[in-house]
Coordinates of C-alpha atoms in Angstrom, one line a residue:
M1 CA -27.4 61.8 -44.6
F2 CA -25.2 58.8 -45.4
L3 CA -25.5 55.1 -46.1
Y4 CA -23.6 53.4 -43.3
N5 CA -24.1 49.8 -44.1
A6 CA -21.8 49.8 -47.1
W7 CA -18.1 49.6 -48.0
Y8 CA -16.2 52.8 -48.6
V9 CA -12.7 53.4 -49.8
A10 CA -10.8 54.9 -46.8
A11 CA -7.2 55.2 -48.2
W12 CA -4.5 53.6 -50.3
G13 CA -2.7 50.8 -48.5
T14 CA 0.6 52.8 -48.9
E15 CA -0.9 55.6 -46.8
I16 CA -1.1 53.5 -43.6
G17 CA 1.9 52.4 -41.7
E18 CA 3.1 52.0 -38.1
K19 CA 2.3 55.6 -37.3
P20 CA -1.3 56.5 -36.7
M21 CA -3.2 58.2 -39.5
A22 CA -6.3 60.3 -38.9
R23 CA -9.0 60.7 -41.4
T24 CA -12.6 61.8 -41.1
L25 CA -15.1 59.6 -42.9
L26 CA -18.9 60.2 -42.9
E27 CA -18.3 62.9 -40.3
E28 CA -16.7 60.3 -38.0
P29 CA -13.0 60.8 -36.9
V30 CA -11.2 57.5 -37.5
V31 CA -7.6 56.5 -36.7
F32 CA -5.8 53.9 -38.9
Y33 CA -2.6 52.0 -38.2
R34 CA -0.9 48.7 -39.0
R35 CA -0.3 46.0 -36.4
S36 CA 3.0 44.3 -36.3
D37 CA 1.7 41.6 -38.6
G38 CA 0.7 44.2 -41.2
Q39 CA -3.0 44.0 -40.6
V40 CA -4.8 47.4 -40.8
V41 CA -6.8 48.6 -37.8
A42 CA -9.5 51.3 -37.8
L43 CA -10.7 52.8 -34.5
E44 CA -12.8 55.7 -33.3
D45 CA -10.2 58.5 -33.1
R46 CA -11.2 59.6 -29.6
C47 CA -10.0 58.1 -26.3
C48 CA -13.0 57.0 -24.2
H49 CA -11.6 58.7 -21.1
R50 CA -10.9 62.4 -21.9
G51 CA -11.5 62.6 -25.7
M52 CA -7.8 62.8 -26.8
P53 CA -7.4 61.8 -30.4
L54 CA -5.7 58.4 -30.6
S55 CA -4.1 59.6 -33.8
C56 CA -1.9 61.7 -31.5
G57 CA -0.6 58.6 -29.8
Q58 CA 1.9 55.8 -30.5
V59 CA 1.6 52.3 -31.9
F60 CA 3.2 49.4 -29.9
G61 CA 3.0 46.1 -31.7
N62 CA -0.7 45.4 -32.2
N63 CA -1.9 48.2 -29.9
I64 CA -2.2 52.0 -29.7
R65 CA -1.5 54.2 -26.7
C66 CA -3.4 57.4 -25.9
E67 CA -0.9 60.3 -25.2
Y68 CA -3.0 61.9 -22.5
H69 CA -3.2 59.3 -19.7
G70 CA -1.4 56.4 -21.4
M71 CA -4.4 54.1 -21.8
V72 CA -3.6 51.3 -24.3
F73 CA -6.2 49.9 -26.8
D74 CA -6.0 46.8 -28.9
G75 CA -7.2 46.4 -32.5
G76 CA -10.7 45.6 -31.4
G77 CA -11.0 48.9 -29.5
N78 CA -10.7 47.3 -26.0
C79 CA -8.6 49.0 -23.4
V80 CA -5.9 46.5 -22.3
E81 CA -3.8 48.7 -20.1
I82 CA -4.2 51.6 -17.7
P83 CA -1.0 53.0 -16.1
G84 CA -1.1 52.6 -12.3
Q85 CA -4.5 50.9 -12.3
P86 CA -4.8 47.0 -12.5
L87 CA -8.6 47.1 -12.8
I88 CA -9.8 47.9 -16.4
P89 CA -13.6 48.6 -16.6
K90 CA -15.4 46.7 -19.4
S91 CA -16.8 50.1 -20.6
A92 CA -13.2 51.3 -21.3
R93 CA -13.3 50.8 -25.0
V94 CA -13.6 52.7 -28.3
R95 CA -15.5 51.7 -31.4
S96 CA -13.6 49.6 -34.0
F97 CA -14.6 49.4 -37.7
P98 CA -14.3 46.4 -40.0
V99 CA -11.6 47.0 -42.6
A100 CA -10.3 45.0 -45.6
E101 CA -7.3 45.5 -47.9
R102 CA -8.0 44.7 -51.5
D103 CA -6.2 45.6 -54.7
G104 CA -4.0 48.2 -52.9
L105 CA -7.0 49.9 -51.3
I106 CA -8.2 50.1 -47.7
W107 CA -12.0 49.6 -47.4
I108 CA -14.0 50.5 -44.3
W109 CA -17.5 49.6 -43.1
M110 CA -19.0 52.4 -41.0
G111 CA -22.3 50.7 -40.1
D112 CA -23.4 47.6 -38.3
A113 CA -20.3 45.4 -38.1
N114 CA -22.4 42.3 -38.1
L115 CA -23.6 43.1 -41.6
S116 CA -20.2 43.6 -43.1
D117 CA -19.2 41.1 -45.9
P118 CA -15.8 41.6 -47.5
T119 CA -16.9 39.5 -50.5
A120 CA -19.1 42.4 -51.5
I121 CA -16.1 44.7 -52.1
P122 CA -15.7 45.4 -55.8
S123 CA -12.8 43.6 -57.5
Y124 CA -10.3 45.8 -59.3
P125 CA -7.3 43.7 -60.6
W126 CA -5.9 46.4 -62.9
H127 CA -3.6 47.7 -60.2
T128 CA -1.5 44.6 -60.7
R129 CA -2.1 44.1 -64.4
W130 CA -1.4 47.6 -65.8
P131 CA 1.2 50.2 -64.7
H132 CA -0.6 52.9 -62.8
K133 CA -0.3 55.9 -60.4
D134 CA -2.7 56.9 -57.7
K135 CA -3.6 59.9 -55.6
T136 CA -5.8 61.0 -52.6
E137 CA -7.5 64.4 -52.8
R138 CA -10.0 66.3 -50.7
I139 CA -12.7 68.1 -52.7
D140 CA -14.9 70.9 -51.3
C141 CA -18.3 69.4 -52.4
N142 CA -20.8 66.8 -51.5
Y143 CA -19.7 63.3 -52.6
L144 CA -22.9 62.7 -54.7
L145 CA -22.1 65.7 -56.8
L146 CA -18.6 64.4 -57.4
S147 CA -20.1 61.0 -58.5
D148 CA -22.6 62.7 -60.7
N149 CA -19.9 64.7 -62.5
L150 CA -17.8 61.6 -63.3
L151 CA -20.8 59.7 -64.7
D152 CA -22.0 62.6 -66.8
Q153 CA -19.6 62.6 -69.6
T154 CA -21.3 65.3 -71.7
H155 CA -19.6 68.0 -69.7
A156 CA -16.3 67.0 -71.2
A157 CA -17.0 68.9 -74.5
Y158 CA -17.0 72.2 -72.6
V159 CA -15.0 71.7 -69.3
H160 CA -12.1 69.7 -70.8
K161 CA -11.5 71.3 -74.1
S162 CA -7.7 70.8 -74.0
T163 CA -7.6 67.4 -72.4
L164 CA -10.6 65.0 -72.8
A165 CA -12.9 66.7 -75.3
S166 CA -13.7 65.5 -78.8
N167 CA -15.7 67.6 -81.3
V168 CA -19.0 68.8 -79.8
D169 CA -21.2 67.1 -82.3
A170 CA -19.8 63.7 -81.4
Y171 CA -21.4 64.1 -77.9
E172 CA -24.7 65.0 -79.5
R173 CA -24.9 61.8 -81.6
A174 CA -23.2 59.4 -79.1
E175 CA -24.7 55.9 -78.7
M176 CA -25.3 54.8 -75.2
K177 CA -26.3 51.4 -73.7
I178 CA -27.3 51.4 -70.0
T179 CA -27.6 48.2 -67.9
P180 CA -28.9 48.3 -64.3
T181 CA -27.0 46.1 -61.8
E182 CA -27.8 44.8 -58.4
D183 CA -26.0 47.6 -56.6
G184 CA -25.6 50.3 -59.3
V185 CA -25.5 50.7 -63.0
K186 CA -23.2 50.0 -66.0
F187 CA -23.2 51.9 -69.2
I188 CA -21.0 52.2 -72.3
R189 CA -21.0 55.3 -74.4
W190 CA -19.7 55.3 -78.0
M191 CA -18.6 58.3 -79.9
L192 CA -18.0 57.2 -83.5
N193 CA -15.9 58.8 -86.2
C194 CA -14.8 61.7 -83.9
Q195 CA -11.6 63.7 -83.3
P196 CA -9.3 62.1 -80.7
P197 CA -9.0 64.0 -77.5
G198 CA -5.8 65.9 -76.7
I199 CA -4.8 63.3 -74.1
Y200 CA -5.3 60.4 -76.5
A201 CA -3.5 62.1 -79.4
K202 CA -0.5 62.9 -77.2
A203 CA -0.2 59.2 -76.2
V204 CA -0.9 57.4 -79.5
K205 CA -0.4 58.4 -83.1
F206 CA -3.8 58.0 -84.8
R207 CA -4.3 58.1 -88.5
G208 CA -7.2 60.5 -88.2
R209 CA -10.6 60.1 -86.7
V210 CA -11.3 57.5 -84.1
D211 CA -14.1 55.4 -82.6
R212 CA -14.1 56.2 -78.9
W213 CA -15.7 54.4 -76.0
G214 CA -16.3 55.2 -72.3
E215 CA -17.4 52.3 -70.2
F216 CA -18.4 53.0 -66.6
E217 CA -19.7 50.9 -63.7
Y218 CA -21.2 52.7 -60.7
V219 CA -21.1 50.6 -57.5
A220 CA -23.3 52.4 -54.9
P221 CA -22.7 54.3 -52.8
S222 CA -19.3 55.6 -53.8
C223 CA -17.2 53.6 -56.3
I224 CA -16.8 54.0 -60.0
L225 CA -14.8 51.8 -62.4
Q226 CA -13.9 53.3 -65.8
F227 CA -12.5 51.8 -69.0
T228 CA -12.1 54.3 -71.8
G229 CA -10.1 54.5 -75.0
A230 CA -10.1 54.8 -78.8
R231 CA -9.0 53.1 -82.0
D232 CA -8.8 54.3 -85.5
V233 CA -12.0 54.2 -87.4
G234 CA -12.4 50.8 -89.2
E235 CA -10.2 48.8 -86.8
G236 CA -13.2 47.0 -85.3
A237 CA -13.5 48.6 -81.8
Y238 CA -17.2 49.2 -82.2
E239 CA -18.1 46.6 -84.8
N240 CA -16.3 43.6 -83.3
D241 CA -15.7 44.9 -79.7
D242 CA -12.0 44.7 -80.5
R243 CA -10.7 47.3 -78.1
D244 CA -7.1 46.1 -77.6
G245 CA -4.5 48.4 -79.2
G246 CA -4.9 52.1 -79.8
F247 CA -5.4 54.1 -76.6
G248 CA -6.6 52.5 -73.4
L249 CA -7.1 53.9 -69.9
R250 CA -8.6 52.4 -66.8
I251 CA -9.5 54.7 -63.8
F252 CA -10.6 53.7 -60.3
Y253 CA -12.6 56.3 -58.4
G254 CA -13.3 55.9 -54.7
I255 CA -15.6 58.8 -53.6
T256 CA -16.1 58.8 -49.9
P257 CA -17.8 61.5 -47.8
E258 CA -15.6 63.3 -45.3
T259 CA -18.5 65.5 -44.3
E260 CA -21.8 66.5 -45.9
H261 CA -19.9 69.3 -47.7
T262 CA -16.4 67.7 -48.4
S263 CA -15.3 64.5 -50.0
W264 CA -12.3 62.2 -50.3
F265 CA -11.4 61.5 -53.9
I266 CA -9.2 58.4 -54.0
W267 CA -8.3 57.6 -57.6
S268 CA -5.8 55.8 -59.9
A269 CA -5.0 55.9 -63.6
A270 CA -3.8 52.6 -65.2
N271 CA -2.1 52.8 -68.5
G272 CA -3.1 50.5 -71.3
H273 CA -0.6 51.7 -74.0
R274 CA 3.2 51.7 -74.2
Q275 CA 3.2 49.8 -70.9
N276 CA 6.9 49.2 -70.9
E277 CA 7.7 52.9 -70.9
P278 CA 7.4 54.4 -67.4
E279 CA 7.4 57.9 -68.8
A280 CA 4.2 57.1 -70.7
T281 CA 2.4 56.3 -67.4
E282 CA 3.8 59.4 -65.8
E283 CA 2.7 61.6 -68.8
L284 CA -0.8 60.0 -68.8
F285 CA -1.2 60.5 -65.0
G286 CA -0.2 64.2 -65.3
E287 CA -2.7 64.8 -68.1
I288 CA -5.5 63.1 -66.1
E289 CA -4.6 65.0 -63.0
R290 CA -4.9 68.2 -65.0
A291 CA -8.3 67.2 -66.3
F292 CA -9.5 66.4 -62.7
K293 CA -8.3 69.9 -61.6
E294 CA -10.6 71.3 -64.2
D295 CA -13.4 69.2 -62.7
E296 CA -12.6 70.4 -59.2
E297 CA -12.9 74.0 -60.2
V298 CA -16.3 73.4 -61.7
L299 CA -17.5 71.2 -58.7
V300 CA -16.5 73.8 -56.1
A301 CA -18.2 76.6 -58.1
Q302 CA -21.4 74.5 -58.5
Y303 CA -21.5 73.5 -54.9

């Protein structure tokens, strides 16, 4: 069962061009394409006549043509042309979905179109403020399990020993502050005077132990915003909330159901250190990608 009256991340904007792109979301086949003015269109990926996927068709200007009988549909899902037939039945249409492009992401509303409100889409300005890389992955597990894994940071001590883990006792004495929000929850987790994780130590030269934070915001049903990092003990990260400097990382997670048993994992890693060095962003992304592969192995085994 899914929540339909909500915004879901469908793709990165760079994934959608003039050629149709098929993607199943919430067990609904959807076709995406860009109109000649650059606006993204999302339609039911099934011609209303013989069921041919529209993603197998071609885009002409603002419209898409089915490759079975040549019926042409506009961005609203209305059939606007039938070869050899001047009369177009009013019922000749496919469903269209509200979409919005924000911060490099394509968002889709799969429920009642009259209830969609683009102002409710979470803002994420870090794709323009910090250098970053992004990726789309398909994970063989339910989307709620994927969200649960990302919000439960205690597993890092065991699953991510070579990447994200600090010393085990730091997790046992971590300080945590949780704040409910209108559509989810925020929390910040502090691990004080702990060993810097492998990823952090590779990126920044710390003097020794660090004060480490993990700040998360879960926006139901399927979006997580993360700000994590560390500074040397005594530099005021915890005492004065002075978290500039040291190691900093912001991650966006779009977790959208493909089916009940599979999920789209649409994520980015934005680099808060050595920002003028492209190789630093590449290295960081590679390390985070490796950590997520460790997560994937665990998630598939659990599911």
